[in-house]
Short mmCIF file of C-alpha atoms in Angstrom, two decimals:
data_model
loop_
_atom_site.label_atom_id
_atom_site.label_comp_id
_atom_site.label_asym_id
_atom_site.label_seq_id
_atom_site.Cartn_x
_atom_site.Cartn_y
_atom_site.Cartn_z
CA MET A 472 -36.92 29.77 -0.72
CA ASN A 473 -40.48 29.63 0.71
CA GLU A 474 -41.67 29.54 4.32
CA ARG A 475 -42.00 25.77 4.46
CA GLN A 476 -38.45 25.15 3.24
CA ARG A 477 -37.24 27.70 5.70
CA ALA A 478 -39.02 25.96 8.58
CA ARG A 479 -37.53 22.55 7.70
CA ARG A 480 -34.01 23.84 7.77
CA PRO A 481 -32.18 22.86 10.96
CA GLY A 482 -30.57 25.82 12.59
CA GLY A 483 -32.98 28.40 11.16
CA ARG A 484 -32.07 31.65 9.47
CA SER A 485 -28.51 31.90 10.73
CA ALA A 486 -27.58 28.43 9.43
CA ARG A 487 -29.26 29.23 6.12
CA VAL A 488 -27.30 32.46 5.67
CA GLY A 489 -24.12 30.61 6.64
CA ALA A 490 -24.74 27.93 3.99
CA GLN A 491 -25.55 30.51 1.30
CA VAL A 492 -22.44 32.54 2.06
CA HIS A 493 -20.22 29.43 2.08
CA GLN A 494 -21.67 28.30 -1.25
CA ALA A 495 -21.12 31.77 -2.73
CA VAL A 496 -17.45 31.71 -1.64
CA THR A 497 -16.88 28.26 -3.16
CA GLU A 498 -18.46 29.33 -6.45
CA LEU A 499 -16.49 32.58 -6.60
CA ILE A 500 -13.21 30.76 -6.01
CA SER A 501 -14.02 28.41 -8.90
CA GLU A 502 -15.10 31.21 -11.20
CA CYS A 503 -12.78 34.10 -10.33
CA GLY A 504 -9.86 32.47 -8.57
CA TYR A 505 -8.79 32.62 -4.95
CA GLY A 506 -8.31 36.20 -3.79
CA ASN A 507 -10.02 37.71 -6.83
CA PHE A 508 -13.30 38.75 -5.22
CA THR A 509 -14.60 41.04 -2.48
CA VAL A 510 -16.99 40.78 0.45
CA GLY A 511 -19.47 42.78 -1.66
CA GLU A 512 -19.40 40.14 -4.39
CA VAL A 513 -19.87 37.32 -1.88
CA ALA A 514 -22.83 39.18 -0.34
CA ALA A 515 -24.44 39.83 -3.73
CA ARG A 516 -24.06 36.19 -4.78
CA ALA A 517 -25.42 34.91 -1.46
CA GLY A 518 -28.30 37.41 -1.46
CA VAL A 519 -27.38 38.94 1.90
CA ALA A 520 -26.21 42.40 2.99
CA ASP A 521 -22.46 43.16 3.21
CA SER A 522 -23.04 44.13 6.82
CA SER A 523 -24.32 40.62 7.66
CA ILE A 524 -21.01 39.20 6.50
CA TYR A 525 -18.91 41.74 8.39
CA ARG A 526 -21.02 41.26 11.55
CA ARG A 527 -20.63 37.50 11.51
CA TRP A 528 -17.10 36.98 10.17
CA GLY A 529 -15.42 40.39 10.61
CA SER A 530 -13.30 40.10 7.45
CA LEU A 531 -12.93 38.24 4.17
CA GLU A 532 -9.92 36.36 5.54
CA THR A 533 -11.89 35.02 8.52
CA LEU A 534 -14.73 34.01 6.20
CA LEU A 535 -12.31 32.17 3.88
CA THR A 536 -10.75 30.37 6.84
CA ASP A 537 -14.22 29.36 8.06
CA VAL A 538 -15.21 28.02 4.62
CA ALA A 539 -11.93 26.09 4.33
CA LEU A 540 -12.37 24.44 7.73
CA THR A 541 -16.03 23.59 7.16
CA ARG A 542 -15.32 22.05 3.77
CA LEU A 543 -12.28 20.16 4.95
CA ASN A 544 -14.08 18.81 8.01
CA MET A 545 -16.95 17.45 5.88
CA ARG A 546 -14.59 14.74 4.73
CA SER A 547 -15.76 11.12 4.78
CA PRO A 548 -14.82 8.95 7.79
CA MET A 549 -11.63 6.86 7.62
CA PRO A 550 -12.24 3.43 6.04
CA ASP A 551 -12.01 0.20 8.07
CA THR A 552 -12.00 -2.64 5.54
CA GLY A 553 -10.06 -5.23 7.57
CA SER A 554 -6.76 -4.94 5.69
CA LEU A 555 -4.23 -2.15 5.34
CA ALA A 556 -4.14 -2.45 1.55
CA GLY A 557 -7.94 -2.15 1.45
CA ASP A 558 -7.97 0.77 3.87
CA LEU A 559 -5.27 2.70 2.01
CA ARG A 560 -6.84 2.09 -1.40
CA THR A 561 -10.28 3.19 -0.16
CA TYR A 562 -8.82 6.21 1.63
CA ALA A 563 -6.75 7.29 -1.39
CA ALA A 564 -9.77 6.89 -3.69
CA GLN A 565 -11.89 9.02 -1.30
CA VAL A 566 -9.29 11.79 -1.25
CA ALA A 567 -8.99 11.64 -5.06
CA ARG A 568 -12.78 12.00 -5.42
CA GLU A 569 -12.79 15.00 -3.09
CA ILE A 570 -9.97 16.90 -4.77
CA THR A 571 -11.11 16.20 -8.33
CA GLY A 572 -14.83 16.88 -7.71
CA PRO A 573 -16.49 20.11 -8.89
CA ASP A 574 -15.35 22.06 -5.81
CA GLY A 575 -12.14 20.08 -5.38
CA PRO A 576 -9.58 22.60 -6.59
CA ALA A 577 -11.39 25.38 -4.68
CA VAL A 578 -11.15 23.36 -1.48
CA LEU A 579 -7.45 22.65 -2.13
CA TYR A 580 -6.71 26.35 -2.67
CA LEU A 581 -8.58 27.15 0.53
CA ALA A 582 -6.58 24.59 2.48
CA ILE A 583 -3.30 25.94 1.17
CA ALA A 584 -4.31 29.57 1.48
CA LEU A 585 -5.08 29.04 5.18
CA SER A 586 -1.38 29.47 5.88
CA SER A 587 -1.34 32.84 4.18
CA ASN A 588 -4.23 34.11 6.33
CA GLY A 589 -2.11 35.23 9.29
CA GLN A 590 -1.78 33.66 12.72
CA GLN A 591 -5.41 32.52 12.86
CA GLY A 592 -5.22 30.73 9.50
CA MET A 593 -1.85 29.20 10.38
CA GLN A 594 -3.29 27.81 13.63
CA ALA A 595 -6.35 26.46 11.80
CA ARG A 596 -4.10 24.82 9.21
CA ASP A 597 -1.94 23.21 11.91
CA ASP A 598 -4.99 21.93 13.85
CA LEU A 599 -6.51 20.47 10.70
CA ARG A 600 -3.25 18.81 9.68
CA ASP A 601 -2.77 17.34 13.17
CA GLU A 602 -6.34 16.03 13.26
CA ARG A 603 -5.88 14.39 9.85
CA THR A 604 -2.59 12.84 10.93
CA ARG A 605 -4.29 11.41 14.04
CA GLN A 606 -7.07 9.84 11.95
CA LEU A 607 -4.54 8.32 9.57
CA GLN A 608 -2.42 7.13 12.50
CA SER A 609 -5.35 5.26 14.04
CA MET A 610 -5.91 3.45 10.71
CA LEU A 611 -2.24 2.46 10.66
CA ASP A 612 -2.33 1.41 14.35
CA ARG A 613 -5.28 -0.89 13.63
CA ALA A 614 -3.20 -2.55 10.90
CA ARG A 615 -0.28 -3.06 13.30
CA GLU A 616 -2.63 -4.54 15.90
CA ARG A 617 -3.76 -7.07 13.28
CA GLY A 618 -0.08 -7.98 12.81
CA GLU A 619 0.40 -6.16 9.49
CA ARG A 620 3.49 -4.10 8.71
CA ALA A 621 2.37 -0.50 8.35
CA PRO A 622 4.21 2.61 7.11
CA ASP A 623 4.37 5.86 9.09
CA ALA A 624 1.59 8.42 8.67
CA LEU A 625 4.17 10.81 7.19
CA ASP A 626 5.10 8.25 4.53
CA VAL A 627 1.44 8.07 3.52
CA LEU A 628 1.38 11.86 3.30
CA ASP A 629 4.62 12.00 1.29
CA HIS A 630 3.97 9.19 -1.16
CA ILE A 631 0.20 8.80 -1.49
CA LEU A 632 -1.44 12.14 -0.63
CA ALA A 633 1.25 14.62 -1.79
CA PRO A 634 1.49 13.24 -5.37
CA MET A 635 -2.32 13.41 -5.77
CA TYR A 636 -2.50 16.98 -4.41
CA ILE A 637 0.35 18.20 -6.62
CA ARG A 638 -1.05 16.55 -9.75
CA VAL A 639 -4.42 18.25 -9.20
CA LEU A 640 -2.84 21.61 -8.33
CA PHE A 641 -0.67 21.56 -11.45
CA GLY A 642 -3.46 20.30 -13.70
CA MET A 643 -1.77 16.99 -14.51
CA GLY A 644 -4.54 14.78 -15.81
CA PRO A 645 -7.14 12.70 -14.01
CA LEU A 646 -6.28 10.55 -10.99
CA THR A 647 -7.18 7.15 -12.45
CA PRO A 648 -7.88 4.12 -10.23
CA ASP A 649 -4.72 2.50 -11.68
CA TYR A 650 -2.63 5.51 -10.73
CA ILE A 651 -4.07 5.61 -7.19
CA ASP A 652 -3.67 1.86 -6.60
CA GLY A 653 -0.14 2.16 -8.01
CA LEU A 654 0.74 4.73 -5.32
CA VAL A 655 -0.61 2.42 -2.60
CA ASP A 656 1.09 -0.71 -3.99
CA ARG A 657 4.42 1.08 -4.28
CA MET A 658 4.16 2.07 -0.62
CA LEU A 659 3.24 -1.42 0.60
CA MET B 541 5.78 41.69 -27.46
CA ASN B 542 4.66 45.17 -28.51
CA GLU B 543 6.73 48.14 -29.70
CA ARG B 544 6.86 49.75 -26.32
CA GLN B 545 8.15 46.61 -24.59
CA ARG B 546 10.72 46.08 -27.36
CA ALA B 547 12.01 49.62 -26.97
CA ARG B 548 12.71 49.17 -23.24
CA ARG B 549 16.39 49.17 -22.42
CA PRO B 550 17.39 46.45 -20.02
CA GLY B 551 18.53 48.07 -16.80
CA GLY B 552 16.66 51.28 -17.59
CA ARG B 553 13.81 52.92 -15.73
CA SER B 554 11.28 50.40 -16.92
CA ALA B 555 13.31 47.46 -15.63
CA ARG B 556 13.80 49.24 -12.32
CA VAL B 557 10.08 49.89 -11.91
CA GLY B 558 9.38 46.25 -12.86
CA ALA B 559 11.80 45.00 -10.20
CA GLN B 560 10.32 47.33 -7.54
CA VAL B 561 6.78 46.24 -8.32
CA HIS B 562 7.72 42.55 -8.30
CA GLN B 563 9.51 42.96 -4.97
CA ALA B 564 6.46 44.79 -3.53
CA VAL B 565 4.18 41.92 -4.60
CA THR B 566 6.45 39.28 -3.04
CA GLU B 567 6.61 41.21 0.24
CA LEU B 568 2.85 41.79 0.34
CA ILE B 569 2.16 38.08 -0.22
CA SER B 570 4.48 37.22 2.69
CA GLU B 571 3.00 39.88 4.97
CA CYS B 572 -0.70 39.92 4.08
CA GLY B 573 -1.30 36.63 2.31
CA TYR B 574 -2.07 35.88 -1.30
CA GLY B 575 -5.12 37.80 -2.50
CA ASN B 576 -5.21 40.09 0.53
CA PHE B 577 -3.91 43.26 -1.12
CA THR B 578 -4.82 45.70 -3.88
CA VAL B 579 -3.06 47.37 -6.82
CA GLY B 580 -3.04 50.56 -4.73
CA GLU B 581 -1.07 48.84 -1.96
CA VAL B 582 1.42 47.38 -4.44
CA ALA B 583 1.90 50.82 -6.01
CA ALA B 584 2.40 52.51 -2.63
CA ARG B 585 4.94 49.90 -1.54
CA ALA B 586 6.83 50.10 -4.85
CA GLY B 587 6.75 53.91 -4.88
CA VAL B 588 5.01 54.14 -8.26
CA ALA B 589 1.61 55.44 -9.40
CA ASP B 590 -1.36 53.04 -9.61
CA SER B 591 -1.70 54.07 -13.25
CA SER B 592 1.82 52.79 -14.04
CA ILE B 593 0.78 49.35 -12.85
CA TYR B 594 -2.50 49.35 -14.78
CA ARG B 595 -0.75 50.62 -17.93
CA ARG B 596 1.90 47.94 -17.84
CA TRP B 597 0.01 44.91 -16.49
CA GLY B 598 -3.65 45.78 -16.98
CA SER B 599 -4.84 44.02 -13.79
CA LEU B 600 -3.67 42.59 -10.49
CA GLU B 601 -4.15 39.04 -11.83
CA THR B 602 -1.84 39.67 -14.80
CA LEU B 603 0.74 41.23 -12.48
CA LEU B 604 0.58 38.22 -10.13
CA THR B 605 0.99 35.83 -13.06
CA ASP B 606 4.00 37.83 -14.28
CA VAL B 607 5.62 37.79 -10.83
CA ALA B 608 5.01 34.05 -10.53
CA LEU B 609 6.58 33.29 -13.91
CA THR B 610 9.57 35.59 -13.34
CA ARG B 611 10.28 34.08 -9.93
CA LEU B 612 9.80 30.53 -11.09
CA ASN B 613 12.02 31.04 -14.14
CA MET B 614 14.86 32.44 -12.01
CA ARG B 615 15.45 28.90 -10.84
CA SER B 616 18.99 27.54 -10.89
CA PRO B 617 20.09 25.43 -13.89
CA MET B 618 19.71 21.65 -13.71
CA PRO B 619 22.74 19.97 -12.11
CA ASP B 620 25.11 17.74 -14.12
CA THR B 621 27.30 15.94 -11.57
CA GLY B 622 28.08 12.82 -13.57
CA SER B 623 25.77 10.43 -11.67
CA LEU B 624 22.00 10.22 -11.35
CA ALA B 625 22.16 10.00 -7.56
CA GLY B 626 24.33 13.13 -7.48
CA ASP B 627 22.09 14.99 -9.92
CA LEU B 628 18.87 14.12 -8.06
CA ARG B 629 20.33 14.98 -4.65
CA THR B 630 21.65 18.32 -5.90
CA TYR B 631 18.40 19.09 -7.70
CA ALA B 632 16.24 18.19 -4.69
CA ALA B 633 18.45 20.29 -2.40
CA GLN B 634 18.15 23.26 -4.81
CA VAL B 635 14.35 22.99 -4.86
CA ALA B 636 14.27 22.69 -1.06
CA ARG B 637 16.39 25.85 -0.70
CA GLU B 638 14.08 27.75 -3.06
CA ILE B 639 10.82 26.77 -1.38
CA THR B 640 12.07 27.23 2.18
CA GLY B 641 13.90 30.54 1.55
CA PRO B 642 12.45 33.87 2.74
CA ASP B 643 10.23 34.20 -0.36
CA GLY B 644 9.72 30.46 -0.77
CA PRO B 645 6.14 30.10 0.41
CA ALA B 646 5.14 33.24 -1.51
CA VAL B 647 6.57 31.75 -4.70
CA LEU B 648 4.77 28.45 -4.04
CA TYR B 649 1.44 30.23 -3.53
CA LEU B 650 2.02 32.16 -6.74
CA ALA B 651 2.73 28.96 -8.67
CA ILE B 652 -0.39 27.32 -7.36
CA ALA B 653 -2.54 30.40 -7.70
CA LEU B 654 -1.62 30.61 -11.41
CA SER B 655 -4.27 28.03 -12.10
CA SER B 656 -6.93 30.12 -10.42
CA ASN B 657 -6.07 33.17 -12.59
CA GLY B 658 -8.24 32.25 -15.57
CA GLN B 659 -7.22 30.95 -18.97
CA GLN B 660 -4.04 33.03 -19.11
CA GLY B 661 -2.80 31.77 -15.73
CA MET B 662 -3.76 28.19 -16.60
CA GLN B 663 -1.75 28.39 -19.84
CA ALA B 664 1.22 29.90 -18.00
CA ARG B 665 1.05 27.15 -15.40
CA ASP B 666 0.94 24.45 -18.09
CA ASP B 667 3.87 25.97 -20.02
CA LEU B 668 5.94 26.25 -16.87
CA ARG B 669 5.16 22.67 -15.84
CA ASP B 670 6.00 21.36 -19.32
CA GLU B 671 9.27 23.29 -19.41
CA ARG B 672 10.24 21.91 -15.98
CA THR B 673 9.36 18.39 -17.06
CA ARG B 674 11.57 18.78 -20.16
CA GLN B 675 14.53 19.97 -18.06
CA LEU B 676 14.09 17.05 -15.67
CA GLN B 677 13.70 14.64 -18.58
CA SER B 678 17.00 15.74 -20.11
CA MET B 679 18.75 15.04 -16.78
CA LEU B 680 17.20 11.56 -16.71
CA ASP B 681 18.10 10.97 -20.39
CA ARG B 682 21.74 11.80 -19.66
CA ALA B 683 21.70 9.16 -16.91
CA ARG B 684 20.28 6.55 -19.30
CA GLU B 685 22.94 7.44 -21.89
CA ARG B 686 25.58 6.74 -19.25
CA GLY B 687 23.97 3.31 -18.78
CA GLU B 688 22.25 4.11 -15.47
CA ARG B 689 18.70 3.00 -14.71
CA ALA B 690 16.58 6.14 -14.35
CA PRO B 691 13.00 6.68 -13.14
CA ASP B 692 10.38 8.59 -15.15
CA ALA B 693 10.14 12.37 -14.75
CA LEU B 694 6.65 11.90 -13.27
CA ASP B 695 8.04 9.57 -10.59
CA VAL B 696 10.48 12.29 -9.60
CA LEU B 697 7.58 14.74 -9.42
CA ASP B 698 5.42 12.35 -7.37
CA HIS B 699 8.00 11.08 -4.91
CA ILE B 700 10.68 13.77 -4.58
CA LEU B 701 9.12 17.14 -5.47
CA ALA B 702 5.51 16.63 -4.33
CA PRO B 703 6.41 15.60 -0.74
CA MET B 704 8.68 18.65 -0.35
CA TYR B 705 6.04 21.04 -1.74
CA ILE B 706 3.28 19.63 0.46
CA ARG B 707 5.43 19.69 3.61
CA VAL B 708 6.24 23.37 3.04
CA LEU B 709 2.65 24.26 2.15
CA PHE B 710 1.30 22.57 5.27
CA GLY B 711 4.05 23.96 7.52
CA MET B 712 5.55 20.57 8.35
CA GLY B 713 8.99 21.34 9.67
CA PRO B 714 12.26 22.01 7.89
CA LEU B 715 13.37 19.95 4.88
CA THR B 716 16.57 18.50 6.36
CA PRO B 717 19.39 17.12 4.17
CA ASP B 718 18.63 13.66 5.64
CA TYR B 719 14.99 13.93 4.66
CA ILE B 720 15.82 15.09 1.13
CA ASP B 721 18.49 12.42 0.56
CA GLY B 722 16.01 9.87 1.95
CA LEU B 723 13.48 10.80 -0.74
CA VAL B 724 16.14 10.37 -3.44
CA ASP B 725 17.48 7.07 -2.02
CA ARG B 726 13.99 5.64 -1.74
CA MET B 727 13.41 6.45 -5.43
CA LEU B 728 16.71 4.95 -6.62
#
């Protein structure tokens, strides 16, 4: 990276190191598997010193939690298409794209592994889940305000999101548009 | 299976060491989180030498895959109650007990982490999934032979198993009998 690129980067050196380290973690999860690499390997891949990682994150667990939250919060905004069927189909297709993309499984492992990263990870997982449920709830509330019959947010989790997550986690084929629309139609 | 494995007497020293090492792994996953411990820590907890673990399993990844498969294969036999509703309720309740028991989350992480343990883990995950699907399919076939209408095995995965897995993984409350029966009733 040359001086000009460096100067254009919002946030400066610290943001740049953060992005490099996050990218290194995502790559190592895809290549070696979650839990199968060390801070030293992350540092080498990111081109920074081990001590920079320890100074900023304190431990590998904290770094993994930070990467998980950053990736999971980058998610696209909730759709607002004017109908519940349209919203749910668009939302389900967005989620499918995220979890089947190149970093998709890595991000799913991170999300799930949050709960095995002690009290801090557990809290982060709960906050993230609650925030997601609130976003979904506001989509469903909009549908009710338009006079549509809408399911509960937990039904959407159980019967649209959970099947997609489990199929990706257990390597069960692509999530085709037909499959995704089928989950939504079955719910409505 | 090599000569040395074949020569092991069930119940002998080798089986005892295997059980101690497996138990140590399960405890360490619960206490420290998946991926947050070393072969040395497993050995210390199990009261064996590091070299015994390396000689038998070769690496931490292979050991984790072995623990996952052993735990997942200990599962109770498929129920045969005489009706599909009875079979599905009993089966769902069994799965719920397994994944919410003291080692439940650890076993779930192991199952999911299989796919991040390289080609060997991926193959193990696929074999396990296929074996489970066959068991489930034979339960559904029995129902059809009795003249009952039965869903596909993948529908059972999507709408009974997946919601329970995801709720446990994301820490979403206990799986009550009402909730479990509700999943089954909704499917039938």
